[in-house]
Amino acid sequence: MAFFEGLKMTGGYGTGPDIINSCSVDVNRGEIVSILGPNGAGKSTAMKALLGLINLKSGAVVIDGKDITKLSPQDRVRQGISFVPQTKNVFAGMTVEENLEMGAYLRDDNYQDVIEEIYELFPILREKRNQLVGELSGGQRQQVALGRALMIKPSVLMLDEPTAGVSPIVMDELFDHIIKVKRTNVAILMVEQNAKQALNISDRGYVLVTGENKYAGTGKELLNDPRVRSSFLGG
Amino acid sequence: MDFLNAIILLLNYIFVPALTYGSQLALGAIFVTLIYGILRFANFATGDMMAFGTMVTILITWYFQSIGISLGVLPTALLAIPFAIIFMIGYMLFIDKFVFRYYRVNKSPPVQLAMVSIGVMFVTQAVVRIIIGPADQRFFDGERFIIKAREFKEMTGLNEGLAIKSSQVLTIFITLILVSILFWFLNKTKTGKSMRAYSDNEDLALLSGIDPKRVVMITWIIAGILATIGGALYGLDKSFKPFTYFNNMLPIFAAAIVGGIGNPFGAFLGGYVIAFSEIFITYAYKKFFMYILPESMEPETLVQLLSTDYKFAVSFSILVIVLLYRPNGIFKGKVL
């Protein structure tokens, strides 16, 4: 049994139609798993379901053997599940250090050493610690967003299109950072548009189509699967 | 000597009153800006909530006076304010629980919440008028002046006197202390930072585990403190008339918007911008020019740009100009 699992999740927004149908994903600590698929396949929705932002009609979410299907998003944060949204993922009007402090809001202990660890991981943030995040570049902001999410020392980190809207160079840099995070024994689950690059750094991947699992396998397998290649990776 | 007289004249009629009035506006503007930034609606009940807080202060002051408690040279109202604040916080939390909460939980659009606040405004207004009446109330006691104009003239030998009322000094002094504590709270404490985070990016604040109920409650508590102190200081310095408080909402909103709505520091400075503009433009400069110009050039008119009856036109014009040319205010708030 995997560390963090979504089992046969079915649900949608409000009383609308189901966006995901019996969709299952799982991820272990120290592993990067990507969720891929065409537009409207329900990738982000699957992630929101794991986070508790939408209510499931059926299925379950389990972390470390514990059923958390009924927990609110805030309570899931307490269970060590951290999330970086695609947009608006920083507090733009606050300094880098304040962003990190807010990430540690649920921690009552002294989190100064965690901030130090984040600065080790993202040295540029130490340099800019007293600057407003709204004044940083796109790549630096994403680092702040990652840093904020890492402040609770999560066991699961979920990323919604971390490289959306950044330049190719910054994208490579970000993927390097994500690999660094993975080495700290965090389970990473991400939704990505840049399928090729994402699969390159992923241990495993899922391809969703119309809210259902279509293909699954290791990064390499998916990259080499002709059906996946022709439909999502552009040949 | 004439030059000195001119300076004293400006200090006495412009600088000191504007600083006082500005402080009173600043407290109201911070109230507006906090509610806008955190609860995301324009609170039209601001003026009347301040009137309510002042009314409670007055009632407690009267009670203290009737049983013979006083602060000597200081106004008894200072002793009443803490009790009034406690009452006001209760009132704010009561209104929030039974009125605003419903719309917040349903995620109503800000316009709807603003309309709801107009309803709260009418009810609050009515309650104030039923309890204390629409008339003017003075509740200042203790020593009225710190420096009297006559004493100042005798002391310095100048023609112009500088009168400083104790209510003016109290207003400026209390405002500075209150605002310093507030900024320290917002910028240095974990709870304060979590409020700024909630105002900055609500969804991310929730994802970081910040409890929205707590943030809302603390916002109303701060609002209760600001409304009571701001209102009571205005009433001590001028007089308490419910309608004036309602009217003051225009300069208060102008101050909040000039400073950049959602930005407490901007609102604080905005209060002074509005107060100084109002008084600069409506002051009659005739005497000032008599001091600094040679006799042959003395003005014959009052040299007043705008009659004091039109002082609200000044705030209104500033409001319109800011909204047209710099909608996020001088200090970068949210765009309206």
Short mmCIF file of C-alpha atoms in Angstrom, two decimals, chain B:
data_model
loop_
_atom_site.label_atom_id
_atom_site.label_comp_id
_atom_site.label_asym_id
_atom_site.label_seq_id
_atom_site.Cartn_x
_atom_site.Cartn_y
_atom_site.Cartn_z
CA MET B 1 8.09 89.88 14.48
CA ASP B 2 5.37 89.98 11.87
CA PHE B 3 6.81 86.87 10.34
CA LEU B 4 6.66 85.07 13.68
CA ASN B 5 3.11 86.24 14.15
CA ALA B 6 2.24 84.80 10.75
CA ILE B 7 3.74 81.45 11.68
CA ILE B 8 1.89 81.31 14.98
CA LEU B 9 -1.30 82.23 13.16
CA LEU B 10 -0.89 79.25 10.82
CA LEU B 11 0.05 76.96 13.68
CA ASN B 12 -2.97 78.01 15.67
CA TYR B 13 -5.58 77.92 12.93
CA ILE B 14 -4.25 75.34 10.52
CA PHE B 15 -1.54 73.09 11.81
CA VAL B 16 -2.81 72.10 15.25
CA PRO B 17 -6.47 71.71 14.23
CA ALA B 18 -5.55 69.78 11.09
CA LEU B 19 -3.27 67.45 13.00
CA THR B 20 -6.09 66.77 15.46
CA TYR B 21 -8.77 66.36 12.82
CA GLY B 22 -6.39 64.24 10.76
CA SER B 23 -5.80 61.90 13.69
CA GLN B 24 -9.54 61.47 14.16
CA LEU B 25 -10.00 60.74 10.46
CA ALA B 26 -7.01 58.39 10.45
CA LEU B 27 -8.57 56.14 13.09
CA GLY B 28 -11.79 55.95 11.09
CA ALA B 29 -9.89 55.36 7.85
CA ILE B 30 -7.89 52.49 9.34
CA PHE B 31 -11.19 51.00 10.47
CA VAL B 32 -12.58 51.23 6.90
CA THR B 33 -9.40 49.88 5.35
CA LEU B 34 -9.13 46.90 7.70
CA ILE B 35 -12.71 45.86 7.08
CA TYR B 36 -12.20 46.31 3.34
CA GLY B 37 -8.90 44.44 3.28
CA ILE B 38 -9.92 41.50 5.42
CA LEU B 39 -13.69 41.18 5.14
CA ARG B 40 -13.68 42.57 1.59
CA PHE B 41 -16.49 45.06 1.68
CA ALA B 42 -16.91 48.81 2.07
CA ASN B 43 -18.48 49.29 5.48
CA PHE B 44 -20.98 52.12 5.21
CA ALA B 45 -21.86 51.74 8.86
CA THR B 46 -18.42 53.10 9.86
CA GLY B 47 -19.62 56.56 10.84
CA ASP B 48 -22.57 55.31 12.81
CA MET B 49 -20.58 52.59 14.51
CA MET B 50 -18.24 55.36 15.67
CA ALA B 51 -21.27 57.33 16.86
CA PHE B 52 -22.48 54.26 18.73
CA GLY B 53 -19.12 53.84 20.45
CA THR B 54 -19.09 57.50 21.39
CA MET B 55 -22.62 57.29 22.74
CA VAL B 56 -21.67 54.40 25.00
CA THR B 57 -18.63 56.38 26.15
CA ILE B 58 -20.87 59.36 26.95
CA LEU B 59 -23.38 57.28 28.87
CA ILE B 60 -20.63 55.71 30.97
CA THR B 61 -19.03 59.13 31.47
CA TRP B 62 -22.33 60.51 32.76
CA TYR B 63 -22.65 57.57 35.09
CA PHE B 64 -19.15 58.15 36.44
CA GLN B 65 -19.86 61.84 36.86
CA SER B 66 -23.09 61.09 38.72
CA ILE B 67 -21.30 58.91 41.24
CA GLY B 68 -18.52 61.43 41.58
CA ILE B 69 -15.66 59.68 39.78
CA SER B 70 -13.39 61.99 37.82
CA LEU B 71 -9.85 62.16 36.53
CA GLY B 72 -9.10 65.67 37.80
CA VAL B 73 -7.58 67.70 35.01
CA LEU B 74 -8.19 64.95 32.45
CA PRO B 75 -11.64 64.30 30.97
CA THR B 76 -13.62 61.58 32.75
CA ALA B 77 -14.36 60.10 29.31
CA LEU B 78 -10.84 58.63 29.24
CA LEU B 79 -11.89 56.41 32.11
CA ALA B 80 -15.11 55.48 30.31
CA ILE B 81 -13.45 54.57 27.01
CA PRO B 82 -12.09 51.14 28.07
CA PHE B 83 -15.57 50.08 29.23
CA ALA B 84 -17.11 51.46 26.06
CA ILE B 85 -14.56 49.50 24.00
CA ILE B 86 -15.56 46.27 25.69
CA PHE B 87 -19.21 47.01 24.98
CA MET B 88 -18.45 47.99 21.39
CA ILE B 89 -16.46 44.82 20.72
CA GLY B 90 -19.51 42.90 21.91
CA TYR B 91 -21.71 44.95 19.58
CA MET B 92 -19.41 44.35 16.59
CA LEU B 93 -19.22 40.60 17.21
CA PHE B 94 -23.01 40.50 17.70
CA ILE B 95 -23.62 42.27 14.36
CA ASP B 96 -21.10 40.04 12.66
CA LYS B 97 -22.62 36.87 14.02
CA PHE B 98 -26.20 37.75 13.18
CA VAL B 99 -25.78 39.82 10.02
CA PHE B 100 -22.46 39.71 8.17
CA ARG B 101 -21.58 36.08 8.85
CA TYR B 102 -24.50 34.77 6.81
CA TYR B 103 -23.33 36.64 3.70
CA ARG B 104 -19.71 35.72 4.25
CA VAL B 105 -20.50 32.01 4.56
CA ASN B 106 -22.57 32.23 1.38
CA LYS B 107 -19.70 34.00 -0.35
CA SER B 108 -21.89 36.93 -1.35
CA PRO B 109 -20.32 39.51 -3.68
CA PRO B 110 -18.79 42.57 -2.00
CA VAL B 111 -21.55 44.85 -3.30
CA GLN B 112 -24.13 42.81 -1.47
CA LEU B 113 -22.14 43.04 1.75
CA ALA B 114 -21.84 46.80 1.26
CA MET B 115 -25.62 47.01 0.92
CA VAL B 116 -25.98 44.93 4.07
CA SER B 117 -23.69 47.37 5.85
CA ILE B 118 -26.05 50.19 4.80
CA GLY B 119 -28.80 48.28 6.55
CA VAL B 120 -26.62 47.99 9.63
CA MET B 121 -25.96 51.72 9.31
CA PHE B 122 -29.69 52.59 9.42
CA VAL B 123 -30.33 50.37 12.40
CA THR B 124 -27.30 51.63 14.32
CA GLN B 125 -28.25 55.21 13.49
CA ALA B 126 -31.78 54.65 14.76
CA VAL B 127 -30.62 52.99 17.96
CA VAL B 128 -28.26 55.90 18.68
CA ARG B 129 -31.01 58.43 18.09
CA ILE B 130 -33.49 56.54 20.23
CA ILE B 131 -31.09 56.23 23.14
CA ILE B 132 -29.30 59.58 23.20
CA GLY B 133 -31.26 61.69 20.71
CA PRO B 134 -30.13 63.66 17.68
CA ALA B 135 -29.01 66.74 19.62
CA ASP B 136 -25.54 68.00 20.39
CA GLN B 137 -23.92 66.53 23.49
CA ARG B 138 -20.83 67.86 25.19
CA PHE B 139 -19.13 65.56 27.60
CA PHE B 140 -15.74 67.15 28.02
CA ASP B 141 -14.76 67.95 31.58
CA GLY B 142 -11.44 68.66 33.26
CA GLU B 143 -8.96 71.28 32.13
CA ARG B 144 -9.91 72.61 28.69
CA PHE B 145 -6.65 74.29 27.66
CA ILE B 146 -3.02 73.38 27.97
CA ILE B 147 -1.90 76.75 26.62
CA LYS B 148 -4.42 79.58 26.48
CA ALA B 149 -4.11 82.19 23.74
CA ARG B 150 -3.89 85.04 26.24
CA GLU B 151 -1.20 83.36 28.33
CA PHE B 152 0.77 82.63 25.20
CA LYS B 153 0.61 86.27 24.16
CA GLU B 154 1.77 87.41 27.58
CA MET B 155 4.55 84.86 27.60
CA THR B 156 5.95 85.70 24.18
CA GLY B 157 4.83 89.27 23.67
CA LEU B 158 3.45 88.42 20.23
CA ASN B 159 0.16 89.70 18.84
CA GLU B 160 -1.03 86.25 17.88
CA GLY B 161 -1.94 83.72 20.49
CA LEU B 162 -1.44 79.99 20.25
CA ALA B 163 -4.16 78.05 22.01
CA ILE B 164 -3.69 74.35 22.51
CA LYS B 165 -6.66 72.44 23.83
CA SER B 166 -6.06 69.41 25.98
CA SER B 167 -8.46 67.47 23.75
CA GLN B 168 -6.15 68.19 20.81
CA VAL B 169 -3.06 66.95 22.60
CA LEU B 170 -4.95 63.91 23.88
CA THR B 171 -6.21 63.11 20.39
CA ILE B 172 -2.78 63.26 18.77
CA PHE B 173 -1.09 61.45 21.63
CA ILE B 174 -3.63 58.62 21.88
CA THR B 175 -3.78 58.22 18.09
CA LEU B 176 -0.03 57.86 17.82
CA ILE B 177 0.10 55.28 20.61
CA LEU B 178 -2.85 53.32 19.24
CA VAL B 179 -1.58 53.35 15.67
CA SER B 180 1.94 52.33 16.77
CA ILE B 181 0.54 49.38 18.69
CA LEU B 182 -1.63 48.43 15.74
CA PHE B 183 1.26 48.52 13.27
CA TRP B 184 3.46 46.60 15.65
CA PHE B 185 0.68 44.02 15.95
CA LEU B 186 0.15 43.74 12.18
CA ASN B 187 3.82 43.61 11.25
CA LYS B 188 5.51 41.76 14.08
CA THR B 189 3.12 39.30 15.67
CA LYS B 190 2.10 35.98 14.20
CA THR B 191 -1.60 36.78 14.48
CA GLY B 192 -1.12 40.17 12.86
CA LYS B 193 0.86 38.66 10.00
CA SER B 194 -1.79 36.02 9.51
CA MET B 195 -4.35 38.83 9.14
CA ARG B 196 -2.22 40.49 6.47
CA ALA B 197 -1.77 37.13 4.77
CA TYR B 198 -5.54 36.56 4.81
CA SER B 199 -6.08 40.01 3.33
CA ASP B 200 -3.37 39.42 0.70
CA ASN B 201 -4.44 35.98 -0.54
CA GLU B 202 -7.38 34.35 1.16
CA ASP B 203 -7.10 30.93 -0.53
CA LEU B 204 -3.42 30.53 0.21
CA ALA B 205 -4.00 31.65 3.79
CA LEU B 206 -6.54 28.86 4.16
CA LEU B 207 -4.09 26.38 2.61
CA SER B 208 -1.47 27.51 5.12
CA GLY B 209 -3.83 26.58 7.94
CA ILE B 210 -4.82 30.13 8.97
CA ASP B 211 -8.19 30.01 10.71
CA PRO B 212 -10.54 32.46 8.95
CA LYS B 213 -12.94 32.67 11.92
CA ARG B 214 -10.16 33.86 14.16
CA VAL B 215 -9.00 36.44 11.64
CA VAL B 216 -12.53 37.80 11.26
CA MET B 217 -13.05 37.94 15.01
CA ILE B 218 -9.82 39.82 15.63
CA THR B 219 -10.67 42.22 12.82
CA TRP B 220 -13.96 43.13 14.50
CA ILE B 221 -12.24 43.47 17.86
CA ILE B 222 -9.77 45.95 16.37
CA ALA B 223 -12.65 47.68 14.59
CA GLY B 224 -14.47 48.05 17.91
CA ILE B 225 -11.41 49.62 19.52
CA LEU B 226 -10.83 52.01 16.62
CA ALA B 227 -14.49 53.02 16.35
CA THR B 228 -14.82 53.79 20.04
CA ILE B 229 -11.55 55.66 20.45
CA GLY B 230 -11.82 57.51 17.14
CA GLY B 231 -15.41 58.53 17.84
CA ALA B 232 -14.83 59.49 21.45
CA LEU B 233 -11.78 61.62 20.59
CA TYR B 234 -13.76 63.44 17.91
CA GLY B 235 -16.60 64.01 20.35
CA LEU B 236 -14.27 65.26 23.09
CA ASP B 237 -12.57 67.67 20.73
CA LYS B 238 -15.66 69.00 18.99
CA SER B 239 -19.00 67.75 20.23
CA PHE B 240 -21.09 64.65 19.80
CA LYS B 241 -23.87 64.87 17.27
CA PRO B 242 -24.91 61.65 15.53
CA PHE B 243 -25.43 63.38 12.20
CA THR B 244 -21.88 64.78 12.14
CA TYR B 245 -20.54 61.28 12.54
CA PHE B 246 -22.58 60.11 9.59
CA ASN B 247 -21.27 63.07 7.57
CA ASN B 248 -17.68 62.32 8.52
CA MET B 249 -17.88 59.12 6.54
CA LEU B 250 -17.02 61.03 3.36
CA PRO B 251 -13.64 62.36 4.55
CA ILE B 252 -12.98 59.00 6.23
CA PHE B 253 -13.58 57.04 3.03
CA ALA B 254 -11.61 59.62 1.08
CA ALA B 255 -8.70 59.15 3.49
CA ALA B 256 -8.83 55.37 3.16
CA ILE B 257 -8.93 55.55 -0.63
CA VAL B 258 -6.25 58.22 -0.93
CA GLY B 259 -3.96 56.04 1.16
CA GLY B 260 -4.70 52.97 -0.95
CA ILE B 261 -7.63 50.96 0.35
CA GLY B 262 -6.59 47.86 2.26
CA ASN B 263 -3.35 49.53 3.32
CA PRO B 264 -3.53 50.61 7.00
CA PHE B 265 -0.44 52.80 6.87
CA GLY B 266 -1.82 54.55 3.79
CA ALA B 267 -5.12 55.13 5.59
CA PHE B 268 -3.26 56.62 8.54
CA LEU B 269 -1.41 59.14 6.35
CA GLY B 270 -4.52 59.61 4.18
CA GLY B 271 -6.33 60.96 7.24
CA TYR B 272 -3.80 63.78 7.51
CA VAL B 273 -3.79 64.43 3.76
CA ILE B 274 -7.55 64.96 3.82
CA ALA B 275 -7.55 67.01 7.04
CA PHE B 276 -4.77 69.33 5.90
CA SER B 277 -6.32 69.80 2.45
CA GLU B 278 -9.72 70.62 3.93
CA ILE B 279 -8.34 73.15 6.35
CA PHE B 280 -5.79 74.66 3.95
CA ILE B 281 -8.44 75.30 1.36
CA THR B 282 -11.16 76.58 3.65
CA TYR B 283 -8.97 78.86 5.80
CA ALA B 284 -9.25 82.62 5.32
CA TYR B 285 -5.71 83.89 4.82
CA LYS B 286 -6.40 87.62 5.10
CA LYS B 287 -4.69 88.07 8.46
CA PHE B 288 -1.75 85.96 7.37
CA PHE B 289 -1.13 88.21 4.37
CA MET B 290 -1.55 91.28 6.56
CA TYR B 291 1.44 90.09 8.54
CA ILE B 292 3.74 89.14 5.72
CA LEU B 293 2.90 91.70 3.02
CA PRO B 294 3.64 95.43 3.20
CA GLU B 295 0.62 97.58 4.12
CA SER B 296 0.07 98.78 0.57
CA MET B 297 -0.49 95.25 -0.68
CA GLU B 298 -2.88 94.13 2.03
CA PRO B 299 -5.75 92.05 0.65
CA GLU B 300 -9.23 93.44 0.87
CA THR B 301 -11.08 90.18 0.71
CA LEU B 302 -10.88 87.24 3.10
CA VAL B 303 -8.55 85.33 0.74
CA GLN B 304 -10.52 82.18 1.38
CA LEU B 305 -10.56 79.67 -1.45
CA LEU B 306 -13.71 77.94 -0.31
CA SER B 307 -16.20 78.63 2.45
CA THR B 308 -15.98 76.20 5.37
CA ASP B 309 -19.53 75.12 4.56
CA TYR B 310 -18.06 73.42 1.53
CA LYS B 311 -15.30 71.56 3.30
CA PHE B 312 -16.77 68.22 2.27
CA ALA B 313 -16.39 69.29 -1.34
CA VAL B 314 -12.64 69.15 -0.75
CA SER B 315 -12.66 65.51 0.36
CA PHE B 316 -15.06 64.72 -2.40
CA SER B 317 -12.83 66.31 -5.05
CA ILE B 318 -9.77 64.50 -3.71
CA LEU B 319 -11.72 61.26 -3.78
CA VAL B 320 -12.74 61.79 -7.42
CA ILE B 321 -9.26 62.86 -8.51
CA VAL B 322 -7.60 59.88 -6.82
CA LEU B 323 -10.11 57.43 -8.26
CA LEU B 324 -9.61 58.87 -11.74
CA TYR B 325 -5.84 59.16 -11.81
CA ARG B 326 -4.49 56.81 -9.19
CA PRO B 327 -7.19 54.29 -8.30
CA ASN B 328 -4.93 52.24 -6.06
CA GLY B 329 -4.09 55.25 -3.93
CA ILE B 330 -0.83 56.93 -3.02
CA PHE B 331 0.52 53.95 -1.10
CA LYS B 332 -0.55 51.10 -3.38
CA GLY B 333 -3.65 49.49 -2.03
CA LYS B 334 -6.15 47.44 -3.93
CA VAL B 335 -7.69 48.86 -7.06
CA LEU B 336 -11.34 49.65 -6.49
#
